[in-house]
Amino acid sequence: MMNSITSSNILLTLYLALIAQASIVVKRADSSSTSSASSTSSSPATISKPASANLTTENQALAPFQDGVFEFFGWTNPTFPQYHNSCNITNQRMINGALIDTLEVSSFARDRLLANGTSDEIYKRWFGDAPLFTVAGVIENTIQGVKDDLLFRCDDPQGGCAANPTSWWGYHVLNTTGETNFCDLFYSGKKPLTHICFEGTIVEVGPTLYAGIDLFHRYFHLDQMSSEGYIGEYTEELDDILALAQNNATYAVRNVDNYLYYLADVYAEAVIPGGCLGDLSEN
């Protein structure tokens, strides 16, 4: 059986208050799950009332969001992967926080796209003259697209985390189409969005330092989310990412890292006066 597990300006304080009161609910896969996530698929996440005080510690940790939280970020029906039973309560709480950040940072990107279109300076920096519809569609599908076959694991089934304890944050599980594993380094090394600009400029630290942006990127290691490789990691080097936007916009909108820098750039400018992109002159 699967337990319901679920799936965060007007003001930053409101956002923090929402997080303090609730946690995201996603589905948890039973221990009988096979390597394929298809046998543990779930319907889209639902929203229910906060946990009452007499619930167990575990149920309180997994209590769903209050009504209206998804709408607060402008998403009507965000969808989430399932958890494998190897992800304990602590794993889930930390990944849930990153999922909340993914909803938030994507909502800022969506709203800026709709407000400013392709004439926007930040849009041009990362996507050049590419059509807005592709970028908007990718962001929309990443947040609200079907994720029934996606599974989050925490058991290091291929030993990649153990073999690379200081460099691997996670990995796509080979010979599966929808499984991604989180290493311990993800929990200790990735930062919440509230740290943006505190850790250094985006150019210095990279957008995936932030857990919510890193999760956005991890979706595209999975065939269902990448449209069988339509979206991919064609280049991760900043100078090449910028060159794609200026010289090959067709591929800029297909390159994962163009989206990651766009998300971080938009969000930083929205929450910190002037943002913290950093110096691009060397790239």
Short mmCIF file of C-alpha atoms in Angstrom, two decimals:
data_model
loop_
_atom_site.label_atom_id
_atom_site.label_comp_id
_atom_site.label_asym_id
_atom_site.label_seq_id
_atom_site.Cartn_x
_atom_site.Cartn_y
_atom_site.Cartn_z
CA MET A 1 0.00 0.00 0.00
CA MET A 2 0.99 3.60 -0.47
CA ASN A 3 0.63 6.13 2.29
CA SER A 4 -0.44 9.65 1.35
CA ILE A 5 2.66 11.74 1.90
CA THR A 6 2.29 15.02 -0.02
CA SER A 7 3.40 17.32 -1.84
CA SER A 8 6.38 27.47 -0.44
CA ASN A 9 6.15 37.42 -2.69
CA ILE A 10 3.62 39.21 -1.59
CA LEU A 11 5.79 39.16 1.56
CA LEU A 12 8.63 36.82 2.45
CA THR A 13 7.34 36.58 6.00
CA LEU A 14 4.05 35.17 4.72
CA TYR A 15 5.96 32.57 2.76
CA LEU A 16 7.95 31.54 5.85
CA ALA A 17 4.78 31.38 7.92
CA LEU A 18 3.20 29.05 5.38
CA ILE A 19 6.21 26.75 5.50
CA ALA A 20 6.18 26.75 9.27
CA GLN A 21 2.57 25.60 9.33
CA ALA A 22 2.61 22.86 6.73
CA SER A 23 4.47 20.40 4.54
CA ILE A 24 4.00 19.16 1.01
CA VAL A 25 2.30 15.83 0.32
CA VAL A 26 3.50 13.39 -2.29
CA LYS A 27 2.85 9.69 -2.65
CA ARG A 28 5.15 7.17 -1.02
CA ALA A 29 5.88 3.91 -2.77
CA ASP A 30 5.42 0.66 -0.86
CA SER A 31 8.44 -1.49 -0.09
CA SER A 32 7.22 -3.94 -2.72
CA SER A 33 8.09 -1.42 -5.44
CA THR A 34 10.23 -2.69 -8.26
CA SER A 35 12.88 -0.69 -10.09
CA SER A 36 10.17 0.75 -12.30
CA ALA A 37 8.08 3.56 -10.84
CA SER A 38 5.13 2.66 -13.06
CA SER A 39 3.81 0.11 -10.56
CA THR A 40 3.47 2.83 -7.94
CA SER A 41 1.96 5.66 -9.97
CA SER A 42 -0.22 8.20 -8.21
CA SER A 43 -2.88 10.74 -8.98
CA PRO A 44 -2.04 14.44 -8.68
CA ALA A 45 -1.46 15.74 -5.18
CA THR A 46 -4.49 16.95 -3.22
CA ILE A 47 -4.73 19.62 -0.55
CA SER A 48 -6.34 19.10 2.84
CA LYS A 49 -6.55 20.78 6.25
CA PRO A 50 -3.53 21.09 8.58
CA ALA A 51 -2.74 18.23 10.93
CA SER A 52 -4.39 18.42 14.34
CA ALA A 53 -2.34 18.50 17.53
CA ASN A 54 -3.14 14.88 18.46
CA LEU A 55 -1.55 13.36 15.35
CA THR A 56 1.61 11.30 15.66
CA THR A 57 4.98 12.92 15.07
CA GLU A 58 5.24 11.16 11.71
CA ASN A 59 1.82 12.34 10.55
CA GLN A 60 2.56 15.89 11.66
CA ALA A 61 5.81 15.79 9.69
CA LEU A 62 3.90 14.73 6.59
CA ALA A 63 0.85 16.94 6.99
CA PRO A 64 -0.28 18.59 3.72
CA PHE A 65 -0.33 22.26 2.92
CA GLN A 66 -3.16 24.47 3.96
CA ASP A 67 -5.75 25.31 1.33
CA GLY A 68 -4.58 28.08 -0.95
CA VAL A 69 -0.82 27.61 -0.72
CA PHE A 70 -0.44 26.36 -4.30
CA GLU A 71 -2.67 29.18 -5.48
CA PHE A 72 -0.45 31.61 -3.56
CA PHE A 73 2.26 30.79 -6.10
CA GLY A 74 -0.25 30.81 -8.96
CA TRP A 75 -0.19 27.05 -9.64
CA THR A 76 -3.60 25.44 -9.87
CA ASN A 77 -2.52 21.80 -10.02
CA PRO A 78 1.19 21.18 -9.37
CA THR A 79 2.20 17.54 -9.54
CA PHE A 80 4.92 15.65 -7.71
CA PRO A 81 6.83 12.39 -7.90
CA GLN A 82 6.33 9.57 -5.44
CA TYR A 83 8.73 8.64 -2.64
CA HIS A 84 10.34 5.23 -2.47
CA ASN A 85 10.08 3.69 1.01
CA SER A 86 13.84 4.21 1.43
CA CYS A 87 13.21 7.94 1.98
CA ASN A 88 12.64 8.46 5.69
CA ILE A 89 10.80 11.32 7.34
CA THR A 90 13.89 13.54 7.44
CA ASN A 91 14.65 12.88 3.76
CA GLN A 92 11.09 13.71 2.81
CA ARG A 93 10.91 16.90 4.86
CA MET A 94 14.11 18.24 3.28
CA ILE A 95 13.13 17.27 -0.27
CA ASN A 96 9.65 18.71 0.35
CA GLY A 97 11.26 22.03 1.23
CA ALA A 98 13.14 21.95 -2.05
CA LEU A 99 9.91 21.15 -3.93
CA ILE A 100 8.29 24.19 -2.33
CA ASP A 101 11.21 26.30 -3.52
CA THR A 102 10.80 24.87 -7.03
CA LEU A 103 7.18 26.02 -7.06
CA GLU A 104 8.19 29.49 -5.90
CA VAL A 105 11.16 30.12 -8.20
CA SER A 106 9.19 28.82 -11.20
CA SER A 107 6.27 31.09 -10.39
CA PHE A 108 8.54 34.15 -10.48
CA ALA A 109 9.89 33.05 -13.88
CA ARG A 110 6.39 32.42 -15.25
CA ASP A 111 5.10 35.78 -14.05
CA ARG A 112 8.05 37.68 -15.52
CA LEU A 113 7.58 35.91 -18.85
CA LEU A 114 3.93 36.88 -18.99
CA ALA A 115 4.58 40.46 -17.86
CA ASN A 116 7.57 41.30 -20.08
CA GLY A 117 7.60 38.85 -22.98
CA THR A 118 10.66 38.32 -25.15
CA SER A 119 11.79 41.96 -25.00
CA ASP A 120 12.90 41.48 -21.40
CA GLU A 121 16.62 41.90 -20.75
CA ILE A 122 16.88 38.75 -18.65
CA TYR A 123 14.96 36.71 -21.20
CA LYS A 124 17.27 37.87 -23.99
CA ARG A 125 20.34 37.09 -21.89
CA TRP A 126 19.43 33.42 -21.54
CA PHE A 127 17.16 32.69 -24.52
CA GLY A 128 18.02 35.29 -27.14
CA ASP A 129 15.25 35.69 -29.71
CA ALA A 130 13.67 32.29 -29.05
CA PRO A 131 9.84 32.13 -28.93
CA LEU A 132 8.31 32.69 -25.52
CA PHE A 133 5.87 29.82 -25.96
CA THR A 134 8.61 27.20 -25.72
CA VAL A 135 10.05 28.59 -22.50
CA ALA A 136 6.64 29.13 -20.90
CA GLY A 137 5.56 25.64 -21.91
CA VAL A 138 8.66 23.98 -20.46
CA ILE A 139 8.21 25.75 -17.12
CA GLU A 140 4.49 24.98 -17.02
CA ASN A 141 4.99 21.31 -17.83
CA THR A 142 7.81 20.92 -15.33
CA ILE A 143 5.53 22.07 -12.52
CA GLN A 144 2.12 20.77 -13.60
CA GLY A 145 2.86 17.99 -16.08
CA VAL A 146 2.15 14.32 -15.44
CA LYS A 147 4.66 12.70 -13.06
CA ASP A 148 2.95 9.36 -12.41
CA ASP A 149 6.05 7.34 -13.33
CA LEU A 150 8.56 9.41 -11.37
CA LEU A 151 10.08 8.07 -8.17
CA PHE A 152 12.39 9.70 -5.62
CA ARG A 153 14.77 7.25 -3.93
CA CYS A 154 17.16 7.58 -0.99
CA ASP A 155 18.84 4.15 -0.88
CA ASP A 156 21.73 4.63 -3.34
CA PRO A 157 20.79 1.56 -5.44
CA GLN A 158 23.84 1.81 -7.68
CA GLY A 159 26.36 2.88 -5.04
CA GLY A 160 27.15 6.20 -6.72
CA CYS A 161 26.71 8.21 -3.52
CA ALA A 162 28.98 5.92 -1.50
CA ALA A 163 31.64 6.01 -4.21
CA ASN A 164 31.49 9.81 -4.59
CA PRO A 165 30.57 11.18 -1.14
CA THR A 166 32.02 14.65 -1.71
CA SER A 167 30.89 15.27 -5.29
CA TRP A 168 27.61 13.50 -6.07
CA TRP A 169 24.38 15.23 -5.06
CA GLY A 170 22.22 12.57 -6.65
CA TYR A 171 21.80 10.63 -9.88
CA HIS A 172 19.37 9.16 -12.36
CA VAL A 173 19.03 5.45 -11.67
CA LEU A 174 20.24 3.60 -14.75
CA ASN A 175 17.91 1.23 -16.59
CA THR A 176 14.87 3.12 -15.30
CA THR A 177 12.92 5.87 -17.02
CA GLY A 178 11.73 7.79 -13.97
CA GLU A 179 13.86 7.14 -10.88
CA THR A 180 16.23 9.64 -9.31
CA ASN A 181 18.26 9.02 -6.16
CA PHE A 182 19.30 11.65 -3.62
CA CYS A 183 22.72 11.42 -1.96
CA ASP A 184 23.45 12.64 1.56
CA LEU A 185 25.43 15.51 0.05
CA PHE A 186 22.19 16.94 -1.37
CA TYR A 187 20.77 17.47 2.13
CA SER A 188 23.94 18.97 3.61
CA GLY A 189 25.15 20.96 0.61
CA LYS A 190 22.15 22.42 -1.21
CA LYS A 191 20.74 25.73 0.04
CA PRO A 192 17.18 27.06 0.29
CA LEU A 193 16.09 30.00 -1.86
CA THR A 194 16.27 32.24 1.19
CA HIS A 195 20.08 32.02 0.84
CA ILE A 196 20.15 33.43 -2.69
CA CYS A 197 22.75 36.21 -3.00
CA PHE A 198 24.07 35.39 0.50
CA GLU A 199 26.32 32.58 -0.73
CA GLY A 200 27.85 34.66 -3.52
CA THR A 201 26.80 35.79 -6.98
CA ILE A 202 24.98 33.41 -9.29
CA VAL A 203 28.01 33.38 -11.58
CA GLU A 204 30.27 32.44 -8.66
CA VAL A 205 28.21 29.67 -7.08
CA GLY A 206 25.98 28.50 -9.93
CA PRO A 207 22.18 28.23 -9.86
CA THR A 208 22.05 24.60 -8.75
CA LEU A 209 23.53 25.46 -5.37
CA TYR A 210 19.90 26.19 -4.50
CA ALA A 211 17.92 23.03 -3.87
CA GLY A 212 14.71 24.18 -5.57
CA ILE A 213 16.55 25.06 -8.79
CA ASP A 214 18.57 21.86 -8.60
CA LEU A 215 15.34 19.84 -8.46
CA PHE A 216 14.08 21.64 -11.57
CA HIS A 217 17.25 20.43 -13.30
CA ARG A 218 16.96 16.86 -11.97
CA TYR A 219 13.57 16.43 -13.59
CA PHE A 220 15.24 16.67 -17.00
CA HIS A 221 17.39 13.61 -16.39
CA LEU A 222 14.15 11.66 -16.66
CA ASP A 223 12.74 10.78 -20.08
CA GLN A 224 9.15 11.67 -19.20
CA MET A 225 10.12 15.22 -18.28
CA SER A 226 12.75 15.81 -20.97
CA SER A 227 10.41 14.72 -23.80
CA GLU A 228 12.84 11.92 -24.63
CA GLY A 229 15.82 14.25 -24.70
CA TYR A 230 14.27 17.32 -26.34
CA ILE A 231 15.39 19.21 -23.23
CA GLY A 232 18.90 18.15 -22.28
CA GLU A 233 22.27 19.19 -20.90
CA TYR A 234 23.82 20.23 -24.18
CA THR A 235 26.27 22.48 -22.36
CA GLU A 236 26.86 23.42 -18.73
CA GLU A 237 29.68 25.94 -19.27
CA LEU A 238 28.55 29.51 -18.71
CA ASP A 239 30.28 30.98 -21.75
CA ASP A 240 28.67 28.33 -23.96
CA ILE A 241 25.28 28.91 -22.34
CA LEU A 242 25.49 32.63 -23.12
CA ALA A 243 26.70 31.88 -26.64
CA LEU A 244 23.70 29.63 -27.27
CA ALA A 245 21.33 32.45 -26.37
CA GLN A 246 23.08 34.87 -28.72
CA ASN A 247 23.89 32.57 -31.63
CA ASN A 248 21.64 29.53 -31.47
CA ALA A 249 18.42 30.35 -29.63
CA THR A 250 16.80 27.20 -30.99
CA TYR A 251 19.08 25.20 -28.72
CA ALA A 252 19.08 27.73 -25.89
CA VAL A 253 15.45 26.79 -25.17
CA ARG A 254 16.43 23.11 -25.23
CA ASN A 255 19.39 23.43 -22.88
CA VAL A 256 18.65 22.77 -19.22
CA ASP A 257 21.22 25.20 -17.85
CA ASN A 258 19.77 28.16 -19.76
CA TYR A 259 16.59 27.60 -17.76
CA LEU A 260 18.48 27.26 -14.48
CA TYR A 261 20.34 30.56 -14.92
CA TYR A 262 17.12 32.23 -16.04
CA LEU A 263 15.27 31.03 -12.92
CA ALA A 264 18.04 32.20 -10.59
CA ASP A 265 18.53 35.53 -12.38
CA VAL A 266 14.82 36.39 -12.32
CA TYR A 267 14.34 35.33 -8.71
CA ALA A 268 17.40 37.18 -7.39
CA GLU A 269 16.36 40.42 -9.10
CA ALA A 270 12.83 40.06 -7.72
CA VAL A 271 13.79 39.58 -4.08
CA ILE A 272 17.09 41.50 -3.82
CA PRO A 273 17.36 45.05 -5.27
CA GLY A 274 19.57 44.75 -8.33
CA GLY A 275 19.85 40.97 -8.00
CA CYS A 276 23.22 39.25 -7.73
CA LEU A 277 23.99 37.79 -11.14
CA GLY A 278 27.65 38.72 -10.97
CA ASP A 279 30.24 39.61 -13.60
CA LEU A 280 29.65 38.06 -17.03
CA SER A 281 32.53 39.93 -18.65
CA GLU A 282 34.89 37.00 -18.33
CA ASN A 283 32.49 34.72 -20.18
#
